[in-house]
CSV table of C-alpha atoms in Angstrom, one decimal:
chain,number,residue,atom,x,y,z
A,1,MET,CA,0.0,0.0,0.0
A,2,THR,CA,2.8,2.4,0.9
A,3,LEU,CA,4.5,1.9,-2.5
A,4,THR,CA,1.1,2.6,-4.2
A,5,LEU,CA,0.9,5.9,-2.3
A,6,PHE,CA,4.4,6.9,-3.3
A,7,GLU,CA,3.6,6.1,-6.9
A,8,ILE,CA,0.5,8.2,-6.9
A,9,TRP,CA,2.5,11.0,-5.3
A,10,MET,CA,5.0,10.8,-8.2
A,11,TYR,CA,2.2,11.7,-10.6
A,12,VAL,CA,0.5,14.3,-8.4
A,13,GLN,CA,3.7,16.2,-7.7
A,14,ILE,CA,4.2,17.4,-11.2
A,15,PRO,CA,1.1,19.7,-11.5
A,16,LEU,CA,1.3,20.5,-7.7
A,17,VAL,CA,4.9,21.7,-7.8
A,18,TRP,CA,4.3,23.6,-11.0
A,19,PHE,CA,1.3,25.3,-9.4
A,20,LEU,CA,3.1,26.1,-6.2
A,21,PHE,CA,6.1,27.6,-8.0
A,22,ARG,CA,3.8,29.6,-10.3
A,23,ARG,CA,1.6,30.8,-7.4
A,24,PHE,CA,4.1,31.5,-4.6
A,25,ALA,CA,7.4,32.1,-6.4
A,26,GLY,CA,6.0,33.7,-9.6
A,27,ARG,CA,8.1,31.3,-11.5
A,28,ASN,CA,7.0,28.9,-14.3
A,29,VAL,CA,9.0,25.7,-13.9
A,30,ALA,CA,7.7,23.8,-16.9
A,31,GLY,CA,11.1,24.2,-18.7
A,32,GLU,CA,13.0,23.1,-15.7
A,33,MET,CA,10.8,20.0,-15.3
A,34,ILE,CA,11.2,19.0,-19.0
A,35,ALA,CA,14.9,19.4,-18.9
A,36,GLY,CA,15.2,17.6,-15.6
A,37,ALA,CA,13.1,14.7,-17.0
A,38,MET,CA,15.4,14.5,-20.0
A,39,ILE,CA,18.4,14.0,-17.6
A,40,GLY,CA,16.3,11.5,-15.6
A,41,ILE,CA,15.5,9.4,-18.7
A,42,PHE,CA,19.1,9.4,-19.8
A,43,ASN,CA,20.3,8.4,-16.3
A,44,GLU,CA,17.7,5.7,-15.8
A,45,PHE,CA,18.2,4.2,-19.2
A,46,ALA,CA,22.0,4.2,-18.8
A,47,THR,CA,22.0,2.7,-15.3
A,48,GLU,CA,19.0,0.4,-15.5
A,49,PRO,CA,20.8,-2.8,-14.5
A,50,LEU,CA,22.2,-1.2,-11.3
A,51,TRP,CA,18.9,-0.9,-9.3
A,52,ASP,CA,15.6,-2.7,-9.1
A,53,TYR,CA,12.4,-0.7,-8.9
A,54,HIS,CA,9.3,-1.9,-7.1
A,55,LEU,CA,6.5,0.2,-8.7
A,56,ARG,CA,3.9,-0.8,-11.2
A,57,LEU,CA,3.7,1.6,-14.2
A,58,ASN,CA,6.9,1.2,-16.1
A,59,PHE,CA,8.0,2.7,-19.4
A,60,TYR,CA,11.1,0.6,-20.0
A,61,LYS,CA,12.0,-2.7,-18.3
A,62,ASP,CA,11.4,-2.0,-14.6
A,63,ILE,CA,11.9,1.9,-14.8
A,64,PRO,CA,8.8,3.5,-13.5
A,65,LEU,CA,7.4,6.6,-15.3
A,66,GLY,CA,7.0,8.2,-11.9
A,67,ILE,CA,10.7,8.1,-11.4
A,68,ILE,CA,11.2,10.2,-14.5
A,69,PHE,CA,8.7,12.7,-13.0
A,70,SER,CA,10.6,12.6,-9.7
A,71,TRP,CA,13.9,13.5,-11.6
A,72,ALA,CA,12.0,16.5,-13.1
A,73,ILE,CA,10.9,17.7,-9.6
A,74,MET,CA,14.4,17.0,-8.1
A,75,PHE,CA,16.2,19.1,-10.7
A,76,THR,CA,13.6,21.9,-10.5
A,77,LEU,CA,14.2,22.0,-6.7
A,78,VAL,CA,18.0,21.8,-7.0
A,79,VAL,CA,18.1,24.6,-9.5
A,80,TYR,CA,15.8,26.8,-7.4
A,81,VAL,CA,17.6,26.2,-4.1
A,82,SER,CA,21.0,26.6,-5.7
A,83,GLU,CA,20.1,29.9,-7.3
A,84,ARG,CA,18.5,31.2,-4.1
A,85,LEU,CA,21.7,30.3,-2.1
A,86,TYR,CA,23.9,31.8,-4.8
A,87,CYS,CA,21.9,35.1,-4.7
A,88,PHE,CA,21.9,35.2,-0.9
A,89,PHE,CA,25.6,34.5,-0.4
A,90,ARG,CA,26.8,36.5,-3.5
A,91,LYS,CA,24.4,39.3,-2.7
A,92,ARG,CA,23.0,39.3,-6.2
A,93,THR,CA,19.6,39.3,-7.7
A,94,ALA,CA,20.3,36.6,-10.3
A,95,VAL,CA,23.0,34.2,-11.3
A,96,GLN,CA,25.6,36.1,-13.2
A,97,PRO,CA,26.5,34.6,-16.6
A,98,GLY,CA,29.9,32.9,-16.5
A,99,ASP,CA,30.2,32.9,-12.7
A,100,LYS,CA,31.5,29.5,-12.0
A,101,THR,CA,30.7,29.8,-8.2
A,102,ILE,CA,27.2,28.6,-9.1
A,103,PHE,CA,28.8,25.1,-9.1
A,104,ILE,CA,29.5,25.3,-5.4
A,105,PHE,CA,25.8,26.0,-4.8
A,106,ASP,CA,24.8,23.2,-7.1
A,107,LEU,CA,26.8,20.9,-5.0
A,108,VAL,CA,25.2,22.2,-1.8
A,109,ALA,CA,21.8,21.7,-3.4
A,110,ALA,CA,22.8,18.1,-4.3
A,111,VAL,CA,23.5,17.4,-0.6
A,112,VAL,CA,20.4,19.1,0.8
A,113,ILE,CA,17.9,18.1,-2.0
A,114,ALA,CA,19.0,15.2,-4.2
A,115,PHE,CA,20.7,13.0,-1.6
A,116,PRO,CA,17.7,13.1,0.8
A,117,ILE,CA,15.4,12.2,-2.0
A,118,GLU,CA,17.6,9.3,-2.9
A,119,THR,CA,17.7,8.2,0.8
A,120,LEU,CA,13.9,8.4,1.0
A,121,GLY,CA,13.5,6.3,-2.1
A,122,VAL,CA,15.8,3.6,-0.9
A,123,LYS,CA,14.5,3.5,2.7
A,124,ALA,CA,10.9,3.5,1.5
A,125,GLY,CA,11.6,0.4,-0.7
A,126,ILE,CA,10.8,2.2,-4.0
A,127,TRP,CA,14.1,0.8,-5.4
A,128,THR,CA,17.0,-1.4,-4.2
A,129,TYR,CA,20.6,-1.1,-5.2
A,130,ARG,CA,22.2,-4.0,-7.0
A,131,TYR,CA,25.3,-4.2,-4.8
A,132,ASP,CA,26.4,-7.3,-6.7
A,133,ARG,CA,26.9,-5.1,-9.7
A,134,LEU,CA,27.8,-1.7,-8.2
A,135,ASN,CA,30.8,-3.0,-6.1
A,136,TRP,CA,30.4,0.0,-3.8
A,137,ASP,CA,32.8,-0.3,-0.9
A,138,TRP,CA,33.4,3.1,0.6
A,139,GLY,CA,31.2,2.5,3.5
A,140,MET,CA,28.0,4.2,4.7
A,141,VAL,CA,27.2,7.8,5.4
A,142,PRO,CA,26.7,8.0,9.2
A,143,VAL,CA,23.2,8.5,10.6
A,144,VAL,CA,21.4,7.8,7.2
A,145,GLN,CA,23.3,4.6,6.4
A,146,MET,CA,23.5,5.3,2.7
A,147,PRO,CA,26.5,4.5,0.5
A,148,TRP,CA,29.1,7.3,0.2
A,149,GLU,CA,29.2,6.5,-3.5
A,150,ALA,CA,25.5,7.6,-3.8
A,151,LEU,CA,26.3,11.0,-2.3
A,152,PHE,CA,29.4,11.4,-4.4
A,153,GLY,CA,27.5,10.4,-7.6
A,154,TYR,CA,24.9,13.1,-6.9
A,155,CYS,CA,27.6,15.6,-6.4
A,156,LEU,CA,29.1,14.6,-9.8
A,157,LEU,CA,25.7,14.8,-11.5
A,158,MET,CA,25.1,18.2,-10.0
A,159,LEU,CA,28.2,19.5,-11.7
A,160,VAL,CA,26.5,19.1,-15.1
A,161,GLY,CA,22.7,18.6,-14.5
A,162,PRO,CA,21.7,22.0,-13.2
A,163,GLY,CA,23.7,23.7,-15.9
A,164,PHE,CA,21.9,21.7,-18.5
A,165,VAL,CA,18.5,22.6,-17.0
A,166,ARG,CA,19.5,26.3,-16.9
A,167,ALA,CA,20.6,26.2,-20.5
A,168,TRP,CA,17.5,24.5,-21.8
A,169,GLU,CA,14.6,25.7,-19.6
A,170,LYS,CA,13.7,28.8,-21.5
A,171,SER,CA,13.6,27.0,-24.9
A,172,PHE,CA,11.2,24.5,-23.4
A,173,ASP,CA,9.1,27.3,-21.9
A,174,GLU,CA,8.7,28.7,-25.4
A,175,VAL,CA,6.9,25.5,-26.6
A,176,VAL,CA,4.8,25.0,-23.5
A,177,PRO,CA,1.5,26.8,-23.9
A,178,GLY,CA,1.1,29.6,-21.3
A,179,ALA,CA,4.6,29.2,-20.1
A,180,GLY,CA,6.4,32.5,-20.0
A,181,LYS,CA,8.4,33.6,-17.0
C-alpha cells in the first residue's frame, strides 16, 4: 500500500509543484521540469541494470514513469535552491552569466535536496541497489546509512545537471502553452 501511495504522489507532484512555484514564487518551472526529466530518462536508461524498482507503471523494463517525474521535480528544486543560495551569499539578484561559483551552490543543493530524495526512495523500498553489480565499498554515510558512492554520484551529477537545466529551460518554456516567466 505504501508503494502505491508513493507512486500516486509521483504523478500528483508534477502539477502540484508547477502550481506552487507559479503561485508563490512567480516562476514557471515547466522548462526546468522538462529538462530535468530528460536527464532522468538518460540516467535511468544508462543505469537500468544497477537498481531494481518496485513500482507498477513502467515505461522501459522496470523503470517507472513516476521516477522520471521525480527527476523532473528534483532538478527543479535543486536549480531553485542553488540559485537562491547563490543570490543570498553572493548578494546578487540573479546568477551572473559565466560565474562558476554557481557550481558550489549546485553541490550544496545536491547534498540538501537530491541525496535526501535518494535516501527516502531507498528507505521506502521504492528501489533497491544491486550491490552485486555496483561494487560500492566506501562504507556508509553516518546516521542515514546510505553508501558514500551515492552521495558522491549526486555531487558529480550536479556539476552538469543544473547547468543543462538552466541552458534549456527557456527554450522548453517557449513551446509549453502559457509558459512565459
